[in-house]
Structure formats: C-alpha cells, structure tokens
C-alpha cells in the first residue's frame, strides 16, 4: 500500500485526520488525539464501528476491499483512498452531553498554601467521554454548583481537580471540606467549549492565571499522548512565587517534551491589585514574538484577564476565531 497519507473525515462531527497507508484507522485517529470508543484490550469487539460514506478501504484481516455503504471496524481497516466515515460516537469539540455521576473521592491533598489536588473515580469510566480542557461542577446538597477545570487527560482513569480554597473562599472551602470527609460526591460533566477534540494543526499558545493552570495541564497531558509536534508555549501568571503550585511539573514538561516552552510570570510584590499582574501577563505574552496569524490561543483566568488578553492579541493580528476561553461562554460581553 505504500506510505501515502490519506485524509479521513468523520461525520457528523467534521473532525478529520491523516492515516498512513499501512496504519489502521483506529491507531491513526488515536495518534491525532481523536477519542474513538474502543475496548479491544477487554476482548470486546465491534465498538469502533463506522460506515463508509465515500472512498475505498481495506479490511486488513481478510484483505477484502470495503466499499461505500458498508460497515467497517476502524481497528482492522486501512485507507486505500481519502475516506468519509459516519461514526456518531465521535463528538465535535464541546458537543458531548453532560451527565450527573456519583464520584468516589480517591484522594485530597494540599499542594500549596491554598491549593488542593483532588482525585475522583467515576463509575464506568470507559463509557464517559470528555475533551481535553473541559470542566465539571461539584454539586453539594443545598448549595449552588461549584465549577472546576478538569486537570487530567481524557484518557486518564481518574479525574484530577486543582481547587483553590481558603476560609474566605466560602464555596470552594465547603467543597474541600466535603471531599476531605471521603465517600462520594455528585459531579456533572463535561462542560465547556474551549477544548480540543483532536490535535490542532497550528502552534499553540496557552495562557493561565492562578489555578487556570489546571485546564492547561489537561491540554498538555492530552497532546503529549498524540503525535502533535507543533510549538507549544505556556505562560503562567501568578502574584507570588509560592502561588505557582506545580511549577516543577511545568519545568519537567519543558525538559521532556521538545515542542514545549514554559514561561512563568510572577508579580512577586505586595500589590494586591490583581489587574496589575494581569497587565504584566498580557505584556509578557505580547513580547513573545509569535506570528499571531498562525497560532491558536487557549486562555484560562478571570474575565478581566481573558478579555484584556484577547483584545491585545486581536489588535496584534490574531484572528478572533483562534482565541478560546470558557470565559467567552460563561461571562459574555454585553
């Protein structure tokens, strides 16, 4: 079959990827970061099924051609031409429907003076899909839902959260108190449109303030599992050095993953005006020298920081459609 790459489009999501002639479609999709349901390791077959809408494919088990209108298993199919496949189980970014689950509290530990790392186990984890960069809500009895970014990759067996909590942050502190007691907690997920359903074609700029790092961790963990090799720059802005609660992890990524660059931005003074540090973070990003018409930006932080950053980058030449943040959804400008 040779090594020619074929273009494969998945409907109705519209997600596309390239498959080398000798690669099965399931492996090629995984390399592109596309979450096709599969359970081959459990001896369960016929989960990664799709229907051929256009093109010509090969069943690698019996070497028979697969023609338009026929059903196929992606794990044992290779592309002979460009393909269009119908597979409803693959969702476009942010289109998966949220549901409520009883999660088991596996671990709660302090990782800084005011940030806790929470690990949750969800039932039937393989059947729950979310996209890198999405978030969930923790629903306590007689309380408003509290929303937190998921800090783990969609492939992880447990759900990781980074929760900033102090007695002054009443709602977050109630969540930590409830989780620390063990047992189970009700969560609803996934939420959010600022996420990745497949590895992007452009270089990435990630900008986080405070615990916005959690969302960026999900994106980085996810991309490291794919064949993505475009440059990735992470700017992480905090008030003080000890607010950068997983700085060593970000530095480790830089050492281990060649495309990745970590750029910490620390106010390191007694000024409590956080907007001043927002301006410092935005200035640092603008000074990066990136070609703004050729990158994709994901930002996580307060509405003030996100909109200040977006306005500055759009003015510098970033297409507005290349800027992604949950803030644009939950705190739209009026």
XYZ file of N, CA, C and O in Angstrom, residues 145-331:
748
model
N -23.950 24.856 42.415
C -22.834 24.086 41.849
C -21.541 24.907 41.836
O -21.575 26.116 41.606
N -20.425 24.248 42.109
C -19.102 24.878 42.018
C -18.374 24.287 40.825
O -18.301 23.054 40.682
N -17.805 25.136 39.985
C -17.210 24.691 38.731
C -15.687 24.699 38.820
O -15.082 25.664 39.309
N -15.073 23.620 38.318
C -13.622 23.477 38.340
C -13.144 22.846 37.037
O -13.783 21.915 36.515
N -12.022 23.331 36.526
C -11.432 22.722 35.335
C -10.954 21.313 35.651
O -10.440 21.042 36.738
N -11.121 20.421 34.688
C -10.544 19.077 34.799
C -9.072 19.178 34.436
O -8.720 19.683 33.370
N -8.200 18.711 35.318
C -6.761 18.865 35.118
C -6.120 17.640 34.486
O -4.908 17.628 34.258
N -6.905 16.612 34.188
C -6.345 15.369 33.654
C -6.737 15.185 32.196
O -7.685 15.790 31.693
N -6.001 14.314 31.522
C -6.290 13.970 30.139
C -7.564 13.135 30.063
O -7.892 12.401 31.003
N -8.290 13.189 28.942
C -9.476 12.329 28.789
C -9.176 10.843 28.893
O -10.077 10.055 29.187
N -7.924 10.440 28.690
C -7.565 9.022 28.766
C -7.255 8.559 30.183
O -7.139 7.356 30.433
N -7.110 9.492 31.120
C -6.749 9.128 32.496
C -7.876 8.350 33.152
O -9.058 8.599 32.901
N -7.518 7.442 34.032
C -8.513 6.608 34.698
C -9.248 7.333 35.821
O -10.343 6.948 36.213
N -8.648 8.400 36.346
C -9.293 9.201 37.380
C -9.379 10.652 36.914
O -8.691 11.061 35.983
N -10.227 11.424 37.571
C -10.417 12.839 37.269
C -9.643 13.663 38.294
O -9.805 13.480 39.506
N -8.807 14.563 37.814
C -7.990 15.408 38.689
C -8.516 16.835 38.673
O -8.858 17.385 37.618
N -8.598 17.449 39.862
C -9.002 18.843 40.005
C -7.960 19.590 40.824
O -7.288 19.000 41.678
N -7.809 20.885 40.580
C -6.982 21.761 41.412
C -7.903 22.819 41.994
O -8.415 23.671 41.259
N -8.132 22.759 43.295
C -9.119 23.637 43.928
C -8.421 24.605 44.869
O -7.753 24.184 45.827
N -8.577 25.889 44.599
C -8.041 26.920 45.487
C -9.084 27.204 46.552
O -10.222 27.577 46.242
N -8.714 27.011 47.817
C -9.700 27.135 48.893
C -9.054 27.734 50.139
O -7.987 27.301 50.575
N -9.704 28.726 50.680
C -9.348 29.323 51.966
C -10.660 29.636 52.678
O -11.727 29.611 52.058
N -10.619 29.930 53.966
C -11.858 30.280 54.669
C -12.600 31.453 54.022
O -13.826 31.557 54.134
N -11.874 32.348 53.338
C -12.520 33.482 52.674
C -13.260 33.037 51.410
O -14.220 33.679 50.993
N -12.794 31.947 50.780
C -13.456 31.411 49.588
C -14.471 30.374 50.068
O -14.221 29.174 50.054
N -15.630 30.849 50.520
C -16.573 30.017 51.258
C -17.014 28.798 50.449
O -16.993 27.662 50.940
N -17.433 28.992 49.197
C -17.977 27.878 48.412
C -16.911 26.830 48.126
O -17.159 25.623 48.261
N -15.707 27.271 47.746
C -14.636 26.321 47.466
C -14.212 25.589 48.739
O -13.914 24.390 48.708
N -14.193 26.295 49.863
C -13.816 25.663 51.127
C -14.838 24.604 51.528
O -14.484 23.546 52.053
N -16.135 24.868 51.257
C -17.160 23.865 51.550
C -16.936 22.604 50.722
O -17.127 21.478 51.216
N -16.528 22.786 49.466
C -16.257 21.628 48.606
C -15.095 20.820 49.170
O -15.180 19.588 49.275
N -14.015 21.486 49.528
C -12.859 20.772 50.094
C -13.235 20.062 51.384
O -12.859 18.899 51.605
N -13.987 20.724 52.250
C -14.411 20.086 53.497
C -15.244 18.834 53.210
O -15.085 17.803 53.879
N -16.123 18.922 52.215
C -16.964 17.774 51.880
C -16.145 16.643 51.271
O -16.363 15.462 51.582
N -15.192 16.987 50.417
C -14.385 15.956 49.765
C -13.414 15.296 50.734
O -13.163 14.098 50.654
N -12.887 16.081 51.653
C -11.924 15.536 52.607
C -12.553 14.464 53.478
O -11.883 13.535 53.938
N -13.856 14.569 53.687
C -14.523 13.588 54.538
C -14.643 12.219 53.862
O -15.063 11.256 54.485
N -14.264 12.143 52.583
C -14.296 10.866 51.871
C -15.677 10.557 51.340
O -16.538 11.420 51.229
N -15.882 9.285 50.995
C -17.182 8.896 50.478
C -17.348 9.280 49.022
O -16.425 9.192 48.227
N -18.545 9.750 48.676
C -18.866 10.079 47.302
C -19.380 11.503 47.203
O -19.822 12.101 48.189
N -19.333 12.037 45.985
C -19.822 13.378 45.723
C -20.463 13.379 44.339
O -20.047 12.642 43.445
N -21.493 14.198 44.169
C -22.160 14.303 42.874
C -21.438 15.313 41.993
O -21.189 16.452 42.424
N -21.090 14.899 40.789
C -20.460 15.800 39.833
C -21.263 15.769 38.532
O -21.946 14.786 38.233
N -21.180 16.860 37.792
C -21.811 16.919 36.472
C -20.755 17.319 35.458
O -20.045 18.315 35.643
N -20.642 16.538 34.393
C -19.648 16.783 33.359
C -20.034 16.058 32.074
O -20.850 15.133 32.111
N -19.422 16.547 30.956
C -18.470 17.656 30.856
C -19.176 18.944 30.459
O -20.245 18.940 29.883
N -18.516 20.068 30.779
C -18.969 21.387 30.372
C -17.831 22.086 29.630
O -16.652 21.789 29.848
N -18.172 23.051 28.799
C -17.162 23.904 28.176
C -16.949 23.647 26.701
O -16.955 22.497 26.255
N -16.756 24.740 25.961
C -16.495 24.678 24.522
C -15.024 24.917 24.192
O -14.578 24.613 23.079
N -14.257 25.487 25.109
C -12.850 25.810 24.856
C -11.993 24.573 25.130
O -11.341 24.454 26.170
N -12.013 23.647 24.195
C -11.376 22.354 24.424
C -10.868 21.791 23.105
O -11.062 22.383 22.044
N -10.208 20.647 23.181
C -9.642 20.008 21.990
C -10.238 18.614 21.816
O -10.171 17.791 22.729
N -10.823 18.361 20.643
C -11.293 17.025 20.301
C -10.285 16.290 19.429
O -10.394 15.086 19.220
N -9.308 17.030 18.910
C -8.219 16.455 18.126
C -7.037 17.406 18.202
O -7.196 18.580 18.576
N -5.862 16.922 17.854
C -4.668 17.767 17.895
C -4.789 18.862 16.839
O -5.105 18.572 15.680
N -4.553 20.116 17.193
C -4.708 21.205 16.230
C -3.585 21.208 15.190
O -2.537 20.579 15.382
N -3.824 21.917 14.100
C -2.835 21.989 13.024
C -1.836 23.118 13.249
O -0.780 23.152 12.623
N -2.165 24.050 14.166
C -1.329 25.232 14.380
C -0.487 25.104 15.650
O -0.796 24.295 16.532
N 0.559 25.937 15.785
C 1.231 26.067 17.083
C 0.243 26.573 18.130
O -0.740 27.257 17.798
N 0.507 26.252 19.390
C -0.406 26.610 20.479
C 0.250 27.573 21.455
O 1.411 27.407 21.841
N -0.530 28.563 21.873
C -0.143 29.441 22.963
C -1.149 29.223 24.085
O -2.360 29.397 23.888
N -0.675 28.819 25.251
C -1.510 28.570 26.421
C -1.217 29.651 27.456
O -0.053 29.886 27.791
N -2.259 30.287 27.970
C -2.081 31.365 28.939
C -2.981 31.090 30.138
O -4.204 30.977 29.995
N -2.381 30.982 31.312
C -3.138 30.664 32.531
C -2.806 31.665 33.623
O -1.659 32.104 33.758
N -3.808 32.016 34.406
C -3.609 32.788 35.626
C -4.073 31.939 36.792
O -5.154 31.343 36.752
N -3.237 31.837 37.823
C -3.597 31.077 39.017
C -3.909 29.628 38.724
O -3.169 28.939 38.024
N -5.060 29.145 39.239
C -5.427 27.745 39.025
C -5.973 27.488 37.629
O -6.390 26.370 37.330
N -5.954 28.500 36.760
C -6.212 28.260 35.345
C -5.217 27.278 34.760
O -5.441 26.712 33.679
N -4.130 27.045 35.486
C -3.136 26.041 35.074
C -3.767 24.666 34.925
O -3.302 23.841 34.124
N -4.823 24.383 35.698
C -5.442 23.053 35.644
C -5.919 22.731 34.234
O -5.688 21.626 33.723
N -6.589 23.673 33.588
C -7.060 23.447 32.223
C -5.878 23.203 31.280
O -5.936 22.331 30.404
N -4.805 23.962 31.464
C -3.645 23.804 30.597
C -2.966 22.454 30.818
O -2.432 21.859 29.881
N -3.012 21.956 32.043
C -2.445 20.639 32.311
C -3.201 19.560 31.545
O -2.603 18.632 30.986
N -4.534 19.678 31.498
C -5.322 18.721 30.730
C -4.922 18.748 29.257
O -4.740 17.702 28.622
N -4.755 19.956 28.696
C -4.379 20.079 27.291
C -2.994 19.495 27.028
O -2.784 18.775 26.045
N -2.036 19.793 27.902
C -0.671 19.291 27.708
C -0.619 17.775 27.855
O -0.003 17.079 27.031
N -1.254 17.248 28.898
C -1.267 15.792 29.082
C -1.862 15.105 27.858
O -1.353 14.071 27.395
N -2.928 15.674 27.340
C -3.586 15.117 26.159
C -2.677 15.178 24.929
O -2.494 14.179 24.219
N -2.087 16.317 24.656
C -1.263 16.473 23.452
C -0.021 15.600 23.487
O 0.447 15.121 22.451
N 0.500 15.362 24.684
C 1.691 14.507 24.787
C 1.387 13.052 24.431
O 2.307 12.277 24.159
N 0.113 12.691 24.424
C -0.279 11.330 24.043
C -0.468 11.186 22.537
O -0.674 10.077 22.044
N -0.405 12.292 21.814
C -0.635 12.280 20.375
C 0.687 12.459 19.635
O 1.758 12.541 20.248
N 0.598 12.565 18.323
C 1.797 12.811 17.511
C 2.029 14.302 17.279
O 2.828 14.686 16.431
N 1.345 15.157 18.030
C 1.455 16.608 17.860
C 2.890 17.065 18.080
O 3.508 16.746 19.100
N 3.443 17.826 17.129
C 4.829 18.282 17.254
C 5.004 19.761 16.939
O 6.117 20.222 16.694
N 3.890 20.516 16.936
C 3.978 21.961 16.746
C 4.457 22.616 18.050
O 4.305 22.051 19.135
N 5.032 23.821 17.967
C 5.458 24.502 19.195
C 4.291 24.780 20.135
O 3.191 25.133 19.690
N 4.535 24.594 21.437
C 3.556 24.898 22.480
C 4.236 25.792 23.511
O 5.258 25.418 24.083
N 3.676 26.977 23.747
C 4.208 27.882 24.772
C 3.166 28.065 25.861
O 1.995 28.348 25.568
N 3.586 27.891 27.102
C 2.702 28.101 28.248
C 3.191 29.289 29.062
O 4.311 29.277 29.582
N 2.352 30.317 29.173
C 2.582 31.429 30.094
C 1.683 31.212 31.311
O 0.468 31.055 31.177
N 2.305 31.217 32.494
C 1.536 31.023 33.728
C 1.790 32.223 34.628
O 2.922 32.431 35.083
N 0.756 33.016 34.875
C 0.896 34.216 35.685
C 0.335 34.038 37.082
O -0.773 33.539 37.266
N 1.130 34.449 38.090
C 0.708 34.388 39.497
C 1.200 35.640 40.217
O 2.057 36.366 39.727
N 0.642 35.875 41.401
C 1.070 37.026 42.202
C 2.454 36.804 42.801
O 3.327 37.661 42.715
N 2.606 35.626 43.440
C 3.850 35.352 44.173
C 4.390 33.986 43.744
O 3.664 33.129 43.239
N 5.658 33.763 43.995
C 6.300 32.509 43.599
C 5.590 31.298 44.183
O 5.419 30.277 43.500
N 5.151 31.385 45.447
C 4.542 30.204 46.055
C 3.117 29.959 45.555
O 2.497 28.963 45.918
N 2.577 30.855 44.723
C 1.280 30.593 44.087
C 1.414 29.660 42.884
O 0.416 29.118 42.406
N 2.634 29.478 42.400
C 2.864 28.619 41.235
C 3.045 27.189 41.747
O 4.134 26.637 41.829
N 1.923 26.562 42.069
C 1.904 25.361 42.898
C 2.447 24.113 42.218
O 2.795 23.147 42.886
N 2.516 24.086 40.899
C 3.105 22.940 40.192
C 4.167 23.401 39.199
O 4.260 22.890 38.085
N 4.943 24.352 39.616
C 5.999 24.884 38.739
C 6.958 23.787 38.312
O 7.387 23.734 37.155
N 7.308 22.883 39.221
C 8.256 21.813 38.886
C 7.709 20.916 37.793
O 8.468 20.397 36.958
N 6.388 20.714 37.766
C 5.790 19.886 36.717
C 5.916 20.573 35.360
O 6.284 19.934 34.359
N 5.622 21.863 35.299
C 5.758 22.601 34.043
C 7.209 22.602 33.566
O 7.480 22.479 32.359
N 8.139 22.707 34.487
C 9.552 22.649 34.113
C 9.928 21.259 33.601
O 10.735 21.111 32.675
N 9.323 20.243 34.192
C 9.563 18.866 33.740
C 9.065 18.668 32.313
O 9.728 18.031 31.497
N 7.897 19.227 31.995
C 7.406 19.140 30.623
C 8.411 19.746 29.654
O 8.673 19.195 28.588
N 8.967 20.884 30.037
C 9.914 21.554 29.155
C 11.159 20.704 28.920
O 11.711 20.683 27.815
N 11.561 19.983 29.935
C 12.751 19.133 29.810
C 12.468 17.879 28.981
O 13.340 17.405 28.247
N 11.259 17.338 29.075
C 10.952 16.049 28.467
C 10.286 16.131 27.102
O 10.354 15.176 26.326
N 9.629 17.241 26.797
C 8.817 17.331 25.575
C 9.366 18.446 24.693
O 9.157 19.625 24.973
N 10.085 18.133 23.635
C 10.781 19.140 22.831
C 9.925 20.296 22.330
O 10.412 21.439 22.300
N 8.645 20.102 21.932
C 7.887 21.253 21.423
C 7.516 22.286 22.483
O 7.071 23.391 22.144
N 7.698 21.950 23.771
C 7.097 22.738 24.845
C 8.069 23.740 25.454
O 9.235 23.426 25.723
N 7.550 24.967 25.698
C 8.306 26.012 26.387
C 7.449 26.571 27.511
O 6.268 26.901 27.307
N 8.038 26.686 28.693
C 7.343 27.199 29.867
C 7.880 28.581 30.207
O 9.096 28.776 30.340
N 6.966 29.551 30.360
C 7.363 30.932 30.653
C 6.571 31.438 31.855
O 5.432 31.907 31.706
N 7.136 31.322 33.081
C 6.436 31.801 34.273
C 6.456 33.324 34.347
O 7.434 33.965 33.969
N 5.347 33.887 34.831
C 5.248 35.336 35.008
C 4.793 35.577 36.440
O 3.677 35.234 36.812
N 5.689 36.159 37.263
C 5.420 36.314 38.691
C 5.456 37.785 39.063
O 6.426 38.495 38.765
N 4.373 38.264 39.734
C 4.350 39.646 40.199
C 5.372 39.870 41.287
O 6.146 40.815 41.256
N 5.398 38.972 42.291
C 6.395 38.964 43.354
C 6.494 40.298 44.087
O 7.569 40.843 44.299
N 5.338 40.854 44.441
C 5.340 42.049 45.269
C 4.111 42.020 46.179
O 3.352 41.063 46.183
N 3.931 43.078 46.967
C 2.838 43.107 47.936
C 1.575 43.761 47.370
O 0.605 43.972 48.075
N 1.606 44.088 46.094
C 0.461 44.750 45.475
C -0.700 43.774 45.372
O -0.593 42.728 44.757
N -1.830 44.129 45.972
C -2.991 43.250 45.917
C -3.897 43.539 44.719
O -4.946 42.919 44.572
N -3.521 44.485 43.882
C -4.313 44.789 42.700
C -3.991 43.779 41.612
O -3.032 43.917 40.871
N -4.804 42.735 41.548
C -4.519 41.633 40.617
C -4.551 42.100 39.169
O -3.897 41.534 38.302
N -5.306 43.170 38.876
C -5.364 43.655 37.496
C -3.994 44.108 37.024
O -3.661 43.985 35.841
N -3.181 44.609 37.921
C -1.821 44.993 37.536
C -1.015 43.798 37.078
O -0.248 43.872 36.110
N -1.191 42.656 37.727
C -0.486 41.445 37.321
C -1.069 40.886 36.027
O -0.358 40.273 35.234
N -2.357 41.109 35.804
C -2.950 40.735 34.517
C -2.250 41.481 33.393
O -1.894 40.904 32.367
N -2.050 42.792 33.597
C -1.378 43.588 32.577
C 0.029 43.071 32.341
O 0.502 43.013 31.203
N 0.713 42.676 33.415
C 2.066 42.138 33.285
C 2.059 40.849 32.473
O 2.919 40.636 31.614
N 1.081 39.979 32.721
C 0.976 38.722 31.980
C 0.702 38.994 30.506
O 1.327 38.393 29.619
N -0.199 39.914 30.213
C -0.512 40.243 28.818
C 0.710 40.829 28.116
O 1.003 40.478 26.968
N 1.428 41.709 28.789
C 2.638 42.284 28.184
C 3.655 41.212 27.864
O 4.318 41.239 26.815
N 3.807 40.242 28.769
C 4.763 39.163 28.528
C 4.368 38.335 27.314
O 5.211 37.956 26.492
N 3.079 38.054 27.172
C 2.602 37.281 26.024
C 2.845 38.050 24.724
O 3.334 37.502 23.730
N 2.531 39.354 24.719
C 2.712 40.161 23.514
C 4.180 40.237 23.105
O 4.491 40.381 21.920
N 5.078 40.117 24.080
C 6.511 40.206 23.788
C 7.096 38.889 23.283
O 8.297 38.802 23.023
N 6.258 37.865 23.121
C 6.767 36.542 22.750
C 7.279 36.479 21.317
O 8.022 35.569 20.962
N 6.855 37.418 20.478
C 7.328 37.433 19.107
C 6.679 36.395 18.205
O 7.214 36.073 17.141
N 5.536 35.856 18.597
C 4.857 34.849 17.783
C 4.167 35.506 16.591
O 3.820 36.689 16.621
N 3.982 34.731 15.537
C 3.235 35.203 14.372
C 1.751 34.971 14.668
O 1.243 33.853 14.532
N 1.065 36.037 15.039
C -0.271 35.899 15.598
C -1.297 35.371 14.606
O -2.329 34.829 15.001
N -1.038 35.509 13.318
C -1.989 34.988 12.338
C -1.823 33.495 12.105
O -2.571 32.900 11.321
N -0.871 32.856 12.823
C -0.574 31.442 12.578
C -0.667 30.582 13.829
O -0.203 29.444 13.838
N -1.244 31.089 14.915
C -1.292 30.334 16.163
C -2.733 30.184 16.643
O -3.645 30.874 16.170
N -2.918 29.269 17.593
C -4.184 29.092 18.297
C -3.932 29.358 19.766
O -2.945 28.876 20.332
N -4.804 30.130 20.402
C -4.604 30.551 21.790
C -5.706 29.979 22.676
O -6.893 30.059 22.341
N -5.309 29.405 23.818
C -6.255 28.966 24.849
C -5.891 29.691 26.140
O -4.734 29.646 26.581
N -6.882 30.357 26.745
C -6.624 31.166 27.937
C -7.577 30.780 29.050
O -8.757 30.494 28.817
N -7.063 30.794 30.280
C -7.873 30.442 31.450
C -7.520 31.377 32.593
O -6.367 31.463 33.008
N -8.524 32.080 33.078
C -8.325 33.022 34.172
C -9.594 33.820 34.378
O -10.671 33.426 33.925
N -9.489 34.965 35.016
C -10.665 35.801 35.276
C -11.131 36.446 33.974
O -10.367 36.590 33.014
N -12.404 36.873 33.925
C -12.880 37.585 32.743
C -12.030 38.807 32.399
O -11.762 39.074 31.226
N -11.580 39.539 33.413
C -10.753 40.723 33.151
C -9.480 40.341 32.420
O -9.104 40.968 31.418
N -8.787 39.307 32.907
C -7.555 38.878 32.259
C -7.819 38.385 30.850
O -7.124 38.752 29.895
N -8.837 37.561 30.683
C -9.096 36.933 29.387
C -9.450 37.971 28.338
O -8.902 37.962 27.223
N -10.332 38.899 28.669
C -10.728 39.896 27.670
C -9.605 40.894 27.384
O -9.447 41.352 26.240
N -8.815 41.223 28.408
C -7.653 42.090 28.171
C -6.680 41.418 27.216
O -6.172 42.046 26.278
N -6.441 40.137 27.437
C -5.536 39.391 26.569
C -6.100 39.273 25.163
O -5.391 39.501 24.170
N -7.376 38.911 25.045
C -7.970 38.730 23.722
C -7.913 40.018 22.912
O -7.536 40.014 21.730
N -8.286 41.135 23.529
C -8.270 42.410 22.815
C -6.871 42.745 22.325
O -6.691 43.202 21.184
N -5.869 42.523 23.184
C -4.492 42.846 22.810
C -3.999 41.964 21.664
O -3.328 42.442 20.738
N -4.341 40.669 21.704
C -3.867 39.754 20.670
C -4.589 39.978 19.341
O -3.973 39.895 18.273
N -5.885 40.254 19.403
C -6.623 40.541 18.166
C -6.076 41.808 17.512
O -5.894 41.872 16.291
N -5.777 42.802 18.336
C -5.188 44.029 17.796
C -3.816 43.758 17.177
O -3.427 44.391 16.185
N -3.091 42.774 17.740
C -1.764 42.427 17.223
C -1.819 41.551 15.974
O -0.783 41.288 15.357
N -3.026 41.060 15.616
C -3.152 40.284 14.387
C -3.711 38.890 14.536
O -3.833 38.156 13.546
N -4.086 38.484 15.771
C -4.668 37.159 15.971
C -6.099 37.152 15.460
O -6.902 38.007 15.862
N -6.487 36.188 14.612
C -7.901 36.078 14.239
C -8.744 35.778 15.474
O -8.365 34.929 16.292
N -9.870 36.452 15.629
C -10.683 36.268 16.834
C -11.138 34.822 16.992
O -11.287 34.319 18.103
N -11.349 34.121 15.870
C -11.763 32.728 15.930
C -10.685 31.778 16.381
O -10.953 30.591 16.605
N -9.448 32.276 16.541
C -8.340 31.439 17.012
C -8.093 31.612 18.503
O -7.103 31.110 19.033
N -8.993 32.319 19.194
C -8.864 32.553 20.637
C -9.956 31.774 21.347
O -11.147 31.941 21.068
N -9.572 30.929 22.308
C -10.513 30.064 23.001
C -10.404 30.259 24.515
O -9.311 30.228 25.080
N -11.543 30.455 25.155
C -11.588 30.541 26.610
C -13.012 30.279 27.062
O -13.975 30.726 26.419
N -13.178 29.580 28.176
C -14.506 29.354 28.735
C -15.176 30.656 29.149
O -16.405 30.737 29.210
N -14.362 31.669 29.430
C -14.920 32.965 29.818
C -15.861 33.501 28.746
O -16.894 34.116 29.043
N -15.539 33.279 27.481
C -16.358 33.792 26.385
C -17.761 33.187 26.426
O -18.707 33.805 25.935
N -17.897 32.027 27.057
C -19.184 31.346 27.147
C -19.948 31.725 28.413
O -21.126 32.062 28.376
N -19.247 31.710 29.589
C -19.989 31.922 30.836
C -20.013 33.391 31.275
O -20.799 33.765 32.163
N -19.179 34.237 30.677
C -19.192 35.665 31.014
C -19.100 36.489 29.740
O -18.170 37.277 29.561
